[in-house]
XYZ file of N, CA and C in Angstrom:
444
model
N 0.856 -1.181 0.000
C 0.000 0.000 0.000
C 0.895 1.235 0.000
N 0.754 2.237 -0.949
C 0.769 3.872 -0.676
C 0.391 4.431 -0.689
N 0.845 5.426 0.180
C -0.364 6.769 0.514
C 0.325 7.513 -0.248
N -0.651 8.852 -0.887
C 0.056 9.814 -1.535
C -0.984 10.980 -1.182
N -0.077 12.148 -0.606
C -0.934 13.089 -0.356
C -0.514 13.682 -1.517
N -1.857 14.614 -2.465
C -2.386 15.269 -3.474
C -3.342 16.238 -2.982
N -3.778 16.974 -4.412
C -4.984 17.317 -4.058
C -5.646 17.367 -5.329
N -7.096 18.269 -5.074
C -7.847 17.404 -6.171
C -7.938 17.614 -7.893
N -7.140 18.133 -8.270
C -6.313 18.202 -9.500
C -5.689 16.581 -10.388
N -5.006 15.909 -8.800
C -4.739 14.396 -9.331
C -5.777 13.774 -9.968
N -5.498 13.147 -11.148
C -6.532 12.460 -12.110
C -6.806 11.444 -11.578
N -5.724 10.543 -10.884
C -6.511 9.424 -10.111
C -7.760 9.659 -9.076
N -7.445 10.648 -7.964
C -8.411 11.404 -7.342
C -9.783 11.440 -8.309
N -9.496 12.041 -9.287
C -10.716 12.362 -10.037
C -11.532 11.374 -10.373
N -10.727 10.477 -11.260
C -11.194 8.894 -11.723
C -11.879 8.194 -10.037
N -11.316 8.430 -9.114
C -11.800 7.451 -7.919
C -13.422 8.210 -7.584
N -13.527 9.536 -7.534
C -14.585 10.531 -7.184
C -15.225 10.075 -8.110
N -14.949 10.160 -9.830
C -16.441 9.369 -10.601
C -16.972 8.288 -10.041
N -16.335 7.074 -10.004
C -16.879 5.981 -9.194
C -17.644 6.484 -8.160
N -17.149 7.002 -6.976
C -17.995 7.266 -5.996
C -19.582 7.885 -6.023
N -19.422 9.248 -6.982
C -20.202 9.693 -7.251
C -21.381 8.950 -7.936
N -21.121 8.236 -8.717
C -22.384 6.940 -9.800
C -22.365 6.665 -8.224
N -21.705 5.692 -7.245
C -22.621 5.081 -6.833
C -23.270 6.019 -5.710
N -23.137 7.057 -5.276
C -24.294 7.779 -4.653
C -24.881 8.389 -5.286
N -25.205 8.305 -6.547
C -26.279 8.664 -7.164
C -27.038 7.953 -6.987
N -27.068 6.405 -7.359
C -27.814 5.626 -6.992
C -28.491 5.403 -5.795
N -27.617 5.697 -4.938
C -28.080 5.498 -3.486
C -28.960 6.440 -3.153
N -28.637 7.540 -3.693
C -28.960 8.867 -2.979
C -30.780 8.977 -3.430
N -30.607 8.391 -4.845
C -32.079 8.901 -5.715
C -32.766 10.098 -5.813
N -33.635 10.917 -5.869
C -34.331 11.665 -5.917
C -33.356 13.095 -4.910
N -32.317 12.738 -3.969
C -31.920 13.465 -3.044
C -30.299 13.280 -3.379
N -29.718 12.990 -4.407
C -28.959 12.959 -5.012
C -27.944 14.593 -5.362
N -29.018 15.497 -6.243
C -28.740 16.975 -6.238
C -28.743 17.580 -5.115
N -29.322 17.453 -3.735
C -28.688 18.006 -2.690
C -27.496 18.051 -2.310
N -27.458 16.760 -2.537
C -25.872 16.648 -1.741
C -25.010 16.342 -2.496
N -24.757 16.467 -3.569
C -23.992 16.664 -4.760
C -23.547 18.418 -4.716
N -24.303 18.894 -4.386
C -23.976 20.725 -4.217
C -22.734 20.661 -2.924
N -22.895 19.290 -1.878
C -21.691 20.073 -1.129
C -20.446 18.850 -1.416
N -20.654 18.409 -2.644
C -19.376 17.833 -2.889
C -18.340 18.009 -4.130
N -18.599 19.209 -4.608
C -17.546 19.699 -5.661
C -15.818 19.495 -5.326
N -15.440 18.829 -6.173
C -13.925 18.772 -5.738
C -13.060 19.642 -6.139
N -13.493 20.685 -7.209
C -12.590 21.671 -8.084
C -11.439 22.608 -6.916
N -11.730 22.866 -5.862
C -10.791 23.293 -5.152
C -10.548 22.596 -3.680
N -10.353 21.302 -3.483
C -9.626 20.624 -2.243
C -8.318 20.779 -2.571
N -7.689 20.897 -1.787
C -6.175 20.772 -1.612
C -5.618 20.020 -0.681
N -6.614 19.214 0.017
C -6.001 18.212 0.803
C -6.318 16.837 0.695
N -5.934 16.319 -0.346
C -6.554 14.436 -0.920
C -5.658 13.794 -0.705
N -6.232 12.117 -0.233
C -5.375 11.381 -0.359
C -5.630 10.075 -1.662
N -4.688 9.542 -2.325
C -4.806 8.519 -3.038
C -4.398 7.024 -2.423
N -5.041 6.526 -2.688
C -4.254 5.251 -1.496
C -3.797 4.257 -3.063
N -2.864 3.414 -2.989
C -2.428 3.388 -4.521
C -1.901 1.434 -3.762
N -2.707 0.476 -4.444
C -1.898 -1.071 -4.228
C -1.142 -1.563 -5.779
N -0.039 -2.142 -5.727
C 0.472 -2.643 -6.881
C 0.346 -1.305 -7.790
N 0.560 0.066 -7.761
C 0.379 1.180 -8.295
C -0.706 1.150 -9.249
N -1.940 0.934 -8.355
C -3.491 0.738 -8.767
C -4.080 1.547 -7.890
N -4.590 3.000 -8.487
C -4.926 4.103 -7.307
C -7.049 2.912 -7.008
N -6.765 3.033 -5.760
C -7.732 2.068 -4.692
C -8.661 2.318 -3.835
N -7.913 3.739 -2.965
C -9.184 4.142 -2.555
C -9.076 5.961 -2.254
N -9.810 6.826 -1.822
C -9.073 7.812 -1.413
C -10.245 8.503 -0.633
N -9.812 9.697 -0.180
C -10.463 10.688 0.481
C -9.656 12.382 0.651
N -10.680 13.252 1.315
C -10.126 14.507 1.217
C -10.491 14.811 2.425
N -9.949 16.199 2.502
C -10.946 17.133 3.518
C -10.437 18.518 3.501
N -11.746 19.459 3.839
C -11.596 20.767 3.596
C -11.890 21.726 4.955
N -11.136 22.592 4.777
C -11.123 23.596 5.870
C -12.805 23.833 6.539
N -12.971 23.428 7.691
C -14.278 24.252 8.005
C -14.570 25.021 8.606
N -13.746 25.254 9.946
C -13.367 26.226 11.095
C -12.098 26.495 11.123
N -11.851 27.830 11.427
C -10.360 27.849 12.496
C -9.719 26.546 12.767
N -10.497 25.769 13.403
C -10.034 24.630 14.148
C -10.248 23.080 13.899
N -11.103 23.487 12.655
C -12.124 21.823 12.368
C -12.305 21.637 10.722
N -11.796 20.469 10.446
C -11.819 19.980 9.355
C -12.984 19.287 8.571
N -13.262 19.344 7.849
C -14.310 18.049 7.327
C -13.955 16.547 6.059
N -14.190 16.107 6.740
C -13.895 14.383 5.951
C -14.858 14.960 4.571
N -14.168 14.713 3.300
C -15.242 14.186 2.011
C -14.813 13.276 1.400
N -15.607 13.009 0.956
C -15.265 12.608 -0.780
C -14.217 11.019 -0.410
N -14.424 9.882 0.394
C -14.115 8.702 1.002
C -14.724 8.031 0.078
N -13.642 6.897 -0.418
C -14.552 6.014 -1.660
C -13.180 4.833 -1.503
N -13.315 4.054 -1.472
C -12.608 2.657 -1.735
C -13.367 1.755 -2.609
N -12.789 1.433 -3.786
C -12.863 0.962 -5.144
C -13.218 -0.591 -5.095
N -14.765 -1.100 -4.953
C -14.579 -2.586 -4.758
C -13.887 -3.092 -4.801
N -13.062 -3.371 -5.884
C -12.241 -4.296 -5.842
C -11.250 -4.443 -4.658
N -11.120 -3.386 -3.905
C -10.479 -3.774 -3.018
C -10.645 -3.188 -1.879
N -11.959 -3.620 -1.267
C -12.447 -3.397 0.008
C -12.205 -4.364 0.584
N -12.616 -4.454 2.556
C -12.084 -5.493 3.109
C -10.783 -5.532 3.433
N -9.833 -4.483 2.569
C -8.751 -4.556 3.317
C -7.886 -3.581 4.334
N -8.893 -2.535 4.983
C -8.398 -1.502 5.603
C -7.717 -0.005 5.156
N -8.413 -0.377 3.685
C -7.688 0.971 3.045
C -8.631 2.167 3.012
N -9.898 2.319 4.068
C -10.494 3.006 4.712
C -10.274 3.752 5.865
N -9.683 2.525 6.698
C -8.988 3.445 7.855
C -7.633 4.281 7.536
N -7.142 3.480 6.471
C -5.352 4.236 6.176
C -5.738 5.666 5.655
N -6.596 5.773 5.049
C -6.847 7.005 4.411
C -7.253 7.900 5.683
N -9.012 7.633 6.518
C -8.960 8.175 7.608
C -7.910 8.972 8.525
N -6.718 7.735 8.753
C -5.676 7.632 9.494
C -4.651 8.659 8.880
N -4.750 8.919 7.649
C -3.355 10.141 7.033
C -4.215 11.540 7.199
N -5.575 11.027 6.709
C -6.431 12.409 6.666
C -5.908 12.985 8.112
N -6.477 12.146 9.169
C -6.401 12.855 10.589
C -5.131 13.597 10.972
N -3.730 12.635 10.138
C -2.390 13.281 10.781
C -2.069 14.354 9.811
N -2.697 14.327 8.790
C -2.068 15.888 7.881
C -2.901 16.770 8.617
N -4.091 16.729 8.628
C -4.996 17.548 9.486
C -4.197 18.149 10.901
N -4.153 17.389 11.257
C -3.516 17.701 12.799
C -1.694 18.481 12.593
N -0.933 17.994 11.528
C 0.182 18.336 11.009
C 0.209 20.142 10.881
N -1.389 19.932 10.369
C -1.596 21.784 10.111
C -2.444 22.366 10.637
N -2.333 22.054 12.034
C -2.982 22.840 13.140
C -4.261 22.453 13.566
N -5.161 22.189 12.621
C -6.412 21.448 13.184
C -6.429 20.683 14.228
N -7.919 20.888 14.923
C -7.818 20.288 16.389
C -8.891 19.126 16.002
N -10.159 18.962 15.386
C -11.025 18.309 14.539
C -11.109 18.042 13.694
N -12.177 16.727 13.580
C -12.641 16.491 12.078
C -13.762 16.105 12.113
N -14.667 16.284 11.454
C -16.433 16.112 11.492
C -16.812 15.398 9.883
N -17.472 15.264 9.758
C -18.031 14.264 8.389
C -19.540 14.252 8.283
N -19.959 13.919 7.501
C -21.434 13.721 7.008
C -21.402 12.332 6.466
N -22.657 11.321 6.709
C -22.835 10.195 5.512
C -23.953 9.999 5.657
N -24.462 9.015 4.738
C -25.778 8.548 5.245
C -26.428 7.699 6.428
N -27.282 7.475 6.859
C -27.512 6.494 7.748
C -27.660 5.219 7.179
N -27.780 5.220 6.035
C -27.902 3.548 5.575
C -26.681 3.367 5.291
N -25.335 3.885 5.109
C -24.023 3.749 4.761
C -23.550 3.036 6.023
N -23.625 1.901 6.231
C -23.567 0.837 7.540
C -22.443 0.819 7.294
N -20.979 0.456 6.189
C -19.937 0.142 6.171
C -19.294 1.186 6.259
N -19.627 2.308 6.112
C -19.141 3.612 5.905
C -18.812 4.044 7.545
N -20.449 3.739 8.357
C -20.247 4.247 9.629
C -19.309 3.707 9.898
N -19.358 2.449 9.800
C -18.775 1.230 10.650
C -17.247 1.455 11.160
N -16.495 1.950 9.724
C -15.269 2.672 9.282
C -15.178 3.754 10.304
N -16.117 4.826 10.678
C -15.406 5.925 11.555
C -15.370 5.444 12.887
N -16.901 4.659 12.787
C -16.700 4.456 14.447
C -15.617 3.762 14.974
N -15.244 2.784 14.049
C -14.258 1.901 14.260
C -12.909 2.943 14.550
N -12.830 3.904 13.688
C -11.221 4.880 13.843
C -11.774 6.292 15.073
N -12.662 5.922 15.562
C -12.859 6.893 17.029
C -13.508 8.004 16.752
N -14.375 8.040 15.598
C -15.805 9.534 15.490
C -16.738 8.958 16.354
N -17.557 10.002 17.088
C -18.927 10.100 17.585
C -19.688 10.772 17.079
N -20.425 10.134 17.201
C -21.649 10.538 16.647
C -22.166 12.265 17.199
N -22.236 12.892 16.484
C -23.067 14.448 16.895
C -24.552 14.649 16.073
N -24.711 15.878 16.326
C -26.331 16.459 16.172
C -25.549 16.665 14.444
N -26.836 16.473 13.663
C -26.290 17.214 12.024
C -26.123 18.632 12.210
N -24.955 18.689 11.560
C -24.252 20.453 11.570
C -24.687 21.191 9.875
N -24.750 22.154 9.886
C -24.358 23.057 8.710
C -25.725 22.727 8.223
N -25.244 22.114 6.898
C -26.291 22.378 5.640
C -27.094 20.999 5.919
N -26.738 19.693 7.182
C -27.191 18.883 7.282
C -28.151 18.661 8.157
N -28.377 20.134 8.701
C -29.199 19.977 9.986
C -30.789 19.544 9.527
N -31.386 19.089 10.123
C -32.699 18.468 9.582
C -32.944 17.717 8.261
N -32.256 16.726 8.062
C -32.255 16.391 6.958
C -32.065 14.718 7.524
N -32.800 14.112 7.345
C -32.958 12.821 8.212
C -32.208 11.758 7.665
N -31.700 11.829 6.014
C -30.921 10.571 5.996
C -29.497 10.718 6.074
N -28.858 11.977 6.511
C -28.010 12.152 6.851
C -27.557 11.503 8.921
N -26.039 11.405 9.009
C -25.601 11.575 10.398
C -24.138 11.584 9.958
N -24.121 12.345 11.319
C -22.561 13.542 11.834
C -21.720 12.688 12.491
N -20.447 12.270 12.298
C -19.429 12.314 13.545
C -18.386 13.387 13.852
N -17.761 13.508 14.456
C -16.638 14.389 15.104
C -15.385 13.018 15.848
N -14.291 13.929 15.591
C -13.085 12.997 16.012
C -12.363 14.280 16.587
N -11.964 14.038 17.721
C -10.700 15.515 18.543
C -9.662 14.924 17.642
N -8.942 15.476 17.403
C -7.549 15.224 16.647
C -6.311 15.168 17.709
């Protein structure tokens, strides 16, 4: 496995975000264009590519939200090779570049039916919070937070 910090300019990045995106379209259905508005990647500057046998695999980002608090996006690991922890590795670099540059948090959005998705933060130490921002009242959404 390698990690490669990028940002979202990398074409692999890009290529991994199409995938992701088809499949929350699907998921998402009818509620799809909501939350497609808060996932534009044209200006992240903080991505990771996770790359096996130099086969970009899975990745994630995150963008400034506070002074002090980061936000998880754009997390996608490429069937083919799920099951093998390249969810948490990404998590796991996200949190230390984050923290590398001062951030004290990190907060996230997913769905509630995204069972493998939760499964992933709770497992790397988010709790669960109230929906923040643009997610507040919006029921198939839920929040975690991680102190950094």
């Amino acid at each position: 496995m390698n990690i490669y910090r990028t940002d979202s300019t990398n074409k692999d990045f890009q290529n991994l975000v199409k995938h992701l995106d088809a499949t929350l379209a699907s998921h998402n259905g009818d509620n799809h264009d909501f939350f497609d508005q808060f996932n534009k990647t044209d200006t992240i500057k903080n991505c990771i590519v996770v790359y096996i046998d130099e086969v970009p695999a899975a990745c994630g980002a995150f963008k400034s939200l506070s002074e002090n608090a980061v936000e998880i996006k754009r997390m996608y690991t490429h069937p083919e090779f799920r099951k093998r922890g390249l969810a948490s590795a990404v998590v796991a670099e996200l949190e230390k570049w984050a923290k590398e540059l001062g951030f004290e948090k990190a907060v996230l959005e997913t769905s509630r039916e995204l069972k493998n998705a939760i499964s992933v933060y709770q497992k790397n130490g988010f709790q669960r919070i109230p929906n923040y921002g643009q997610y507040i009242g919006v029921d198939q959404s839920v929040c975690y937070e991680k102190v950094l």
